[in-house]
Amino acid sequence: MTLNIQIAPRLIVPDPDRASAFYQAALGAEQVFRAPLTDDGRPSVVDHRVGGAFFRVSPAVSSWGWLSPDDLGGSAVLLEIEVDDPDALGDRMISHGAEVVVPIENRPYGKRSGRVRDPFGHLWIITGELR
């Protein structure tokens, strides 16, 4: 059986508008949808496109079980992004507030990769071809 499936990660953050601005600036994401504001003044979801991939950001709402990495004491998920120039993307993310967790270097498994933590606690593996 073949299923037609698309997976769109939803990143839980304290401030979806601030997160959306970061992902647009740091990843070049395009905001493609923004839900109306909820009672607390935050959108319930903001959808983004980067190349052919989609992801969402939503506010942390503890009563729904939607917890941010800070609420959990760290991120339970690694988001991997493969790009032509991992160093350039890593530098761009860092210049917008991400922090290096593992430096981007040539790895023995045949990729150039490293890891950053975005300002909202989400962990990103940035990978590409060796150089």
Short mmCIF file of N, CA and C in Angstrom, two decimals:
data_model
loop_
_atom_site.label_atom_id
_atom_site.label_comp_id
_atom_site.label_asym_id
_atom_site.label_seq_id
_atom_site.Cartn_x
_atom_site.Cartn_y
_atom_site.Cartn_z
N MET A 1 0.85 -1.18 0.00
CA MET A 1 0.00 0.00 0.00
C MET A 1 0.90 1.24 0.00
N THR A 2 0.62 2.15 -0.91
CA THR A 2 1.35 3.41 -0.98
C THR A 2 0.46 4.53 -0.45
N LEU A 3 0.98 5.27 0.48
CA LEU A 3 0.24 6.39 1.04
C LEU A 3 0.83 7.71 0.54
N ASN A 4 0.00 8.64 0.23
CA ASN A 4 0.45 9.98 -0.13
C ASN A 4 0.48 10.80 1.16
N ILE A 5 1.68 10.97 1.72
CA ILE A 5 1.83 11.62 3.02
C ILE A 5 2.75 12.81 2.91
N GLN A 6 2.38 13.88 3.56
CA GLN A 6 3.27 15.03 3.75
C GLN A 6 3.36 15.28 5.24
N ILE A 7 4.56 15.47 5.73
CA ILE A 7 4.76 15.76 7.15
C ILE A 7 5.22 17.20 7.28
N ALA A 8 4.53 17.94 8.13
CA ALA A 8 4.89 19.34 8.39
C ALA A 8 5.12 19.49 9.89
N PRO A 9 6.37 19.53 10.33
CA PRO A 9 6.63 19.71 11.75
C PRO A 9 5.99 21.00 12.27
N ARG A 10 5.53 20.94 13.49
CA ARG A 10 4.97 22.13 14.15
C ARG A 10 5.88 22.42 15.34
N LEU A 11 6.55 23.56 15.29
CA LEU A 11 7.48 23.95 16.34
C LEU A 11 6.71 24.78 17.37
N ILE A 12 6.74 24.35 18.62
CA ILE A 12 6.04 25.06 19.69
C ILE A 12 7.00 26.08 20.29
N VAL A 13 6.56 27.31 20.34
CA VAL A 13 7.40 28.44 20.76
C VAL A 13 6.58 29.38 21.66
N PRO A 14 7.24 30.18 22.49
CA PRO A 14 6.49 31.14 23.30
C PRO A 14 5.82 32.24 22.48
N ASP A 15 6.50 32.68 21.40
CA ASP A 15 6.03 33.82 20.62
C ASP A 15 6.10 33.48 19.13
N PRO A 16 4.99 33.03 18.53
CA PRO A 16 5.02 32.63 17.12
C PRO A 16 5.44 33.74 16.16
N ASP A 17 5.06 34.99 16.43
CA ASP A 17 5.45 36.07 15.53
C ASP A 17 6.95 36.30 15.56
N ARG A 18 7.55 36.26 16.74
CA ARG A 18 9.00 36.43 16.86
C ARG A 18 9.72 35.25 16.21
N ALA A 19 9.21 34.05 16.42
CA ALA A 19 9.81 32.87 15.80
C ALA A 19 9.69 32.95 14.28
N SER A 20 8.53 33.36 13.78
CA SER A 20 8.33 33.48 12.35
C SER A 20 9.33 34.46 11.75
N ALA A 21 9.53 35.58 12.41
CA ALA A 21 10.50 36.57 11.93
C ALA A 21 11.91 35.98 11.89
N PHE A 22 12.27 35.20 12.93
CA PHE A 22 13.60 34.56 12.95
C PHE A 22 13.73 33.59 11.78
N TYR A 23 12.76 32.71 11.57
CA TYR A 23 12.86 31.70 10.51
C TYR A 23 12.87 32.35 9.13
N GLN A 24 12.16 33.44 8.97
CA GLN A 24 12.20 34.15 7.69
C GLN A 24 13.59 34.73 7.45
N ALA A 25 14.15 35.38 8.48
CA ALA A 25 15.47 36.02 8.33
C ALA A 25 16.59 34.98 8.25
N ALA A 26 16.56 33.98 9.12
CA ALA A 26 17.67 33.04 9.23
C ALA A 26 17.64 31.93 8.19
N LEU A 27 16.45 31.46 7.82
CA LEU A 27 16.33 30.35 6.88
C LEU A 27 15.84 30.79 5.51
N GLY A 28 15.38 32.03 5.39
CA GLY A 28 14.77 32.46 4.14
C GLY A 28 13.38 31.88 3.96
N ALA A 29 12.74 31.48 5.08
CA ALA A 29 11.40 30.90 5.01
C ALA A 29 10.40 31.94 4.52
N GLU A 30 9.42 31.46 3.80
CA GLU A 30 8.33 32.30 3.34
C GLU A 30 7.11 32.00 4.21
N GLN A 31 6.53 33.03 4.79
CA GLN A 31 5.30 32.84 5.57
C GLN A 31 4.16 32.70 4.57
N VAL A 32 3.46 31.56 4.62
CA VAL A 32 2.40 31.30 3.65
C VAL A 32 1.00 31.34 4.26
N PHE A 33 0.92 31.31 5.59
CA PHE A 33 -0.38 31.40 6.25
C PHE A 33 -0.15 31.83 7.68
N ARG A 34 -1.04 32.69 8.16
CA ARG A 34 -1.01 33.12 9.56
C ARG A 34 -2.44 33.14 10.06
N ALA A 35 -2.74 32.33 11.06
CA ALA A 35 -4.09 32.25 11.61
C ALA A 35 -4.42 33.54 12.35
N PRO A 36 -5.70 33.85 12.47
CA PRO A 36 -6.09 35.01 13.27
C PRO A 36 -5.61 34.87 14.72
N LEU A 37 -5.48 35.99 15.38
CA LEU A 37 -5.01 36.00 16.76
C LEU A 37 -5.99 35.32 17.70
N THR A 38 -5.44 34.64 18.68
CA THR A 38 -6.25 34.02 19.72
C THR A 38 -6.53 35.06 20.81
N ASP A 39 -7.24 34.66 21.84
CA ASP A 39 -7.58 35.58 22.93
C ASP A 39 -6.35 36.20 23.59
N ASP A 40 -5.23 35.47 23.59
CA ASP A 40 -4.03 36.01 24.24
C ASP A 40 -3.16 36.84 23.29
N GLY A 41 -3.66 37.09 22.08
CA GLY A 41 -2.96 37.97 21.15
C GLY A 41 -1.93 37.28 20.27
N ARG A 42 -1.83 35.95 20.35
CA ARG A 42 -0.87 35.20 19.53
C ARG A 42 -1.63 34.42 18.46
N PRO A 43 -1.03 34.27 17.26
CA PRO A 43 -1.67 33.41 16.26
C PRO A 43 -1.56 31.95 16.72
N SER A 44 -2.56 31.14 16.41
CA SER A 44 -2.51 29.73 16.80
C SER A 44 -1.57 28.93 15.91
N VAL A 45 -1.31 29.42 14.72
CA VAL A 45 -0.36 28.76 13.82
C VAL A 45 0.12 29.75 12.76
N VAL A 46 1.39 29.61 12.40
CA VAL A 46 1.97 30.34 11.27
C VAL A 46 2.69 29.30 10.42
N ASP A 47 2.27 29.18 9.16
CA ASP A 47 2.85 28.20 8.24
C ASP A 47 3.96 28.85 7.42
N HIS A 48 5.00 28.06 7.16
CA HIS A 48 6.16 28.53 6.39
C HIS A 48 6.54 27.52 5.33
N ARG A 49 7.15 28.03 4.27
CA ARG A 49 7.71 27.19 3.22
C ARG A 49 9.18 27.57 3.06
N VAL A 50 10.02 26.53 2.98
CA VAL A 50 11.43 26.70 2.66
C VAL A 50 11.72 25.71 1.55
N GLY A 51 11.98 26.21 0.35
CA GLY A 51 12.13 25.30 -0.78
C GLY A 51 10.85 24.50 -0.93
N GLY A 52 10.96 23.17 -0.98
CA GLY A 52 9.78 22.32 -1.09
C GLY A 52 9.26 21.81 0.24
N ALA A 53 9.82 22.29 1.34
CA ALA A 53 9.43 21.82 2.68
C ALA A 53 8.52 22.84 3.37
N PHE A 54 7.65 22.31 4.23
CA PHE A 54 6.76 23.14 5.03
C PHE A 54 6.99 22.87 6.51
N PHE A 55 6.81 23.89 7.33
CA PHE A 55 6.77 23.71 8.77
C PHE A 55 5.89 24.79 9.36
N ARG A 56 5.48 24.56 10.60
CA ARG A 56 4.57 25.48 11.28
C ARG A 56 5.18 25.90 12.61
N VAL A 57 4.76 27.05 13.09
CA VAL A 57 5.06 27.44 14.47
C VAL A 57 3.73 27.76 15.15
N SER A 58 3.65 27.36 16.41
CA SER A 58 2.45 27.60 17.22
C SER A 58 2.88 27.98 18.62
N PRO A 59 2.00 28.68 19.34
CA PRO A 59 2.35 29.09 20.70
C PRO A 59 2.30 27.92 21.68
N ALA A 60 3.13 28.00 22.69
CA ALA A 60 3.05 27.04 23.79
C ALA A 60 1.74 27.28 24.54
N VAL A 61 0.97 26.21 24.74
CA VAL A 61 -0.29 26.26 25.48
C VAL A 61 -0.29 25.02 26.37
N SER A 62 0.09 25.20 27.62
CA SER A 62 0.27 24.04 28.50
C SER A 62 -1.01 23.23 28.68
N SER A 63 -2.17 23.89 28.69
CA SER A 63 -3.42 23.16 28.88
C SER A 63 -3.73 22.23 27.70
N TRP A 64 -3.12 22.48 26.55
CA TRP A 64 -3.28 21.61 25.39
C TRP A 64 -2.16 20.57 25.31
N GLY A 65 -1.17 20.69 26.19
CA GLY A 65 0.00 19.82 26.11
C GLY A 65 1.02 20.29 25.10
N TRP A 66 0.87 21.51 24.62
CA TRP A 66 1.81 22.09 23.65
C TRP A 66 2.90 22.80 24.44
N LEU A 67 4.04 22.17 24.59
CA LEU A 67 5.13 22.69 25.40
C LEU A 67 6.33 23.03 24.53
N SER A 68 6.96 24.14 24.83
CA SER A 68 8.15 24.55 24.09
C SER A 68 9.37 23.82 24.66
N PRO A 69 10.49 23.83 23.95
CA PRO A 69 11.70 23.22 24.50
C PRO A 69 12.07 23.75 25.89
N ASP A 70 11.87 25.04 26.13
CA ASP A 70 12.15 25.59 27.46
C ASP A 70 11.26 24.96 28.52
N ASP A 71 9.99 24.71 28.18
CA ASP A 71 9.07 24.07 29.12
C ASP A 71 9.50 22.64 29.44
N LEU A 72 10.13 21.99 28.44
CA LEU A 72 10.52 20.59 28.58
C LEU A 72 11.93 20.41 29.12
N GLY A 73 12.68 21.50 29.21
CA GLY A 73 14.08 21.39 29.62
C GLY A 73 15.00 21.01 28.46
N GLY A 74 14.55 21.21 27.24
CA GLY A 74 15.34 20.92 26.05
C GLY A 74 14.46 20.39 24.94
N SER A 75 15.03 20.29 23.76
CA SER A 75 14.29 19.83 22.60
C SER A 75 14.31 18.31 22.51
N ALA A 76 13.18 17.72 22.24
CA ALA A 76 13.08 16.27 22.09
C ALA A 76 13.24 15.84 20.63
N VAL A 77 13.40 16.79 19.72
CA VAL A 77 13.45 16.51 18.29
C VAL A 77 14.63 17.25 17.68
N LEU A 78 15.30 16.61 16.72
CA LEU A 78 16.32 17.26 15.91
C LEU A 78 15.73 17.50 14.52
N LEU A 79 15.81 18.73 14.05
CA LEU A 79 15.36 19.05 12.70
C LEU A 79 16.60 19.09 11.82
N GLU A 80 16.59 18.32 10.74
CA GLU A 80 17.77 18.28 9.87
C GLU A 80 17.46 19.02 8.58
N ILE A 81 18.39 19.90 8.20
CA ILE A 81 18.23 20.68 6.99
C ILE A 81 19.48 20.49 6.14
N GLU A 82 19.29 20.03 4.92
CA GLU A 82 20.41 19.81 4.01
C GLU A 82 20.45 20.95 3.00
N VAL A 83 21.63 21.55 2.90
CA VAL A 83 21.81 22.72 2.05
C VAL A 83 23.12 22.61 1.27
N ASP A 84 23.25 23.45 0.24
CA ASP A 84 24.47 23.47 -0.55
C ASP A 84 25.67 23.97 0.25
N ASP A 85 25.43 24.93 1.14
CA ASP A 85 26.52 25.54 1.91
C ASP A 85 26.16 25.57 3.39
N PRO A 86 26.45 24.50 4.12
CA PRO A 86 26.08 24.46 5.53
C PRO A 86 26.75 25.55 6.36
N ASP A 87 27.98 25.92 6.00
CA ASP A 87 28.66 26.97 6.76
C ASP A 87 27.93 28.30 6.65
N ALA A 88 27.50 28.64 5.44
CA ALA A 88 26.80 29.90 5.24
C ALA A 88 25.48 29.93 6.01
N LEU A 89 24.73 28.82 5.95
CA LEU A 89 23.46 28.80 6.68
C LEU A 89 23.70 28.84 8.19
N GLY A 90 24.69 28.10 8.67
CA GLY A 90 25.03 28.15 10.09
C GLY A 90 25.38 29.55 10.53
N ASP A 91 26.22 30.23 9.75
CA ASP A 91 26.59 31.61 10.08
C ASP A 91 25.38 32.53 10.08
N ARG A 92 24.50 32.33 9.11
CA ARG A 92 23.29 33.16 9.01
C ARG A 92 22.39 32.95 10.23
N MET A 93 22.19 31.69 10.61
CA MET A 93 21.35 31.41 11.78
C MET A 93 21.97 32.00 13.04
N ILE A 94 23.28 31.87 13.19
CA ILE A 94 23.98 32.41 14.36
C ILE A 94 23.87 33.94 14.39
N SER A 95 23.99 34.57 13.24
CA SER A 95 23.89 36.04 13.20
C SER A 95 22.51 36.53 13.59
N HIS A 96 21.51 35.64 13.53
CA HIS A 96 20.14 36.01 13.91
C HIS A 96 19.75 35.47 15.29
N GLY A 97 20.73 34.94 16.04
CA GLY A 97 20.45 34.58 17.42
C GLY A 97 20.55 33.12 17.78
N ALA A 98 20.85 32.24 16.82
CA ALA A 98 21.05 30.82 17.15
C ALA A 98 22.41 30.66 17.82
N GLU A 99 22.60 29.55 18.51
CA GLU A 99 23.90 29.29 19.14
C GLU A 99 24.45 27.94 18.66
N VAL A 100 25.77 27.88 18.55
CA VAL A 100 26.43 26.65 18.11
C VAL A 100 26.35 25.62 19.23
N VAL A 101 25.93 24.41 18.88
CA VAL A 101 25.94 23.28 19.80
C VAL A 101 27.08 22.34 19.40
N VAL A 102 27.18 22.05 18.10
CA VAL A 102 28.25 21.24 17.53
C VAL A 102 28.74 21.99 16.30
N PRO A 103 30.02 22.37 16.23
CA PRO A 103 30.52 23.13 15.08
C PRO A 103 30.31 22.39 13.76
N ILE A 104 30.10 23.15 12.70
CA ILE A 104 29.97 22.58 11.37
C ILE A 104 31.37 22.23 10.87
N GLU A 105 31.56 20.94 10.62
CA GLU A 105 32.87 20.43 10.18
C GLU A 105 32.64 19.24 9.26
N ASN A 106 33.71 18.87 8.53
CA ASN A 106 33.66 17.62 7.77
C ASN A 106 33.60 16.47 8.76
N ARG A 107 32.68 15.53 8.53
CA ARG A 107 32.48 14.42 9.45
C ARG A 107 32.95 13.11 8.80
N PRO A 108 33.35 12.14 9.61
CA PRO A 108 33.86 10.88 9.06
C PRO A 108 32.82 10.07 8.29
N TYR A 109 31.55 10.40 8.43
CA TYR A 109 30.50 9.69 7.70
C TYR A 109 30.22 10.30 6.33
N GLY A 110 31.08 11.25 5.90
CA GLY A 110 31.00 11.75 4.54
C GLY A 110 30.13 12.96 4.31
N LYS A 111 29.79 13.68 5.36
CA LYS A 111 29.00 14.91 5.24
C LYS A 111 29.71 16.02 6.01
N ARG A 112 29.40 17.24 5.66
CA ARG A 112 29.82 18.41 6.43
C ARG A 112 28.60 18.81 7.23
N SER A 113 28.68 18.73 8.56
CA SER A 113 27.49 19.01 9.35
C SER A 113 27.85 19.51 10.74
N GLY A 114 26.86 20.09 11.38
CA GLY A 114 26.96 20.57 12.74
C GLY A 114 25.55 20.83 13.25
N ARG A 115 25.48 21.39 14.45
CA ARG A 115 24.16 21.59 15.07
C ARG A 115 24.11 22.96 15.72
N VAL A 116 22.94 23.61 15.58
CA VAL A 116 22.68 24.88 16.26
C VAL A 116 21.37 24.78 17.02
N ARG A 117 21.25 25.60 18.05
CA ARG A 117 19.99 25.73 18.81
C ARG A 117 19.44 27.10 18.46
N ASP A 118 18.22 27.14 17.95
CA ASP A 118 17.62 28.43 17.61
C ASP A 118 17.21 29.16 18.89
N PRO A 119 16.84 30.43 18.80
CA PRO A 119 16.51 31.20 20.01
C PRO A 119 15.33 30.65 20.80
N PHE A 120 14.61 29.66 20.25
CA PHE A 120 13.42 29.12 20.91
C PHE A 120 13.67 27.72 21.45
N GLY A 121 14.94 27.26 21.36
CA GLY A 121 15.35 25.99 21.94
C GLY A 121 15.31 24.80 20.99
N HIS A 122 14.87 25.01 19.75
CA HIS A 122 14.81 23.91 18.79
C HIS A 122 16.20 23.65 18.22
N LEU A 123 16.54 22.36 18.07
CA LEU A 123 17.86 21.95 17.58
C LEU A 123 17.80 21.63 16.10
N TRP A 124 18.75 22.19 15.36
CA TRP A 124 18.83 22.02 13.91
C TRP A 124 20.17 21.39 13.55
N ILE A 125 20.13 20.28 12.84
CA ILE A 125 21.34 19.73 12.23
C ILE A 125 21.42 20.37 10.85
N ILE A 126 22.53 21.02 10.57
CA ILE A 126 22.75 21.64 9.27
C ILE A 126 23.79 20.78 8.57
N THR A 127 23.45 20.26 7.39
CA THR A 127 24.33 19.31 6.73
C THR A 127 24.41 19.59 5.24
N GLY A 128 25.48 19.13 4.64
CA GLY A 128 25.68 19.26 3.21
C GLY A 128 26.89 18.45 2.79
N GLU A 129 27.32 18.64 1.58
CA GLU A 129 28.46 17.90 1.03
C GLU A 129 29.76 18.37 1.66
N LEU A 130 30.74 17.46 1.68
CA LEU A 130 32.08 17.81 2.17
C LEU A 130 32.67 18.93 1.34
N ARG A 131 33.55 19.67 1.97
CA ARG A 131 34.29 20.66 1.15
C ARG A 131 35.74 20.56 1.45
#
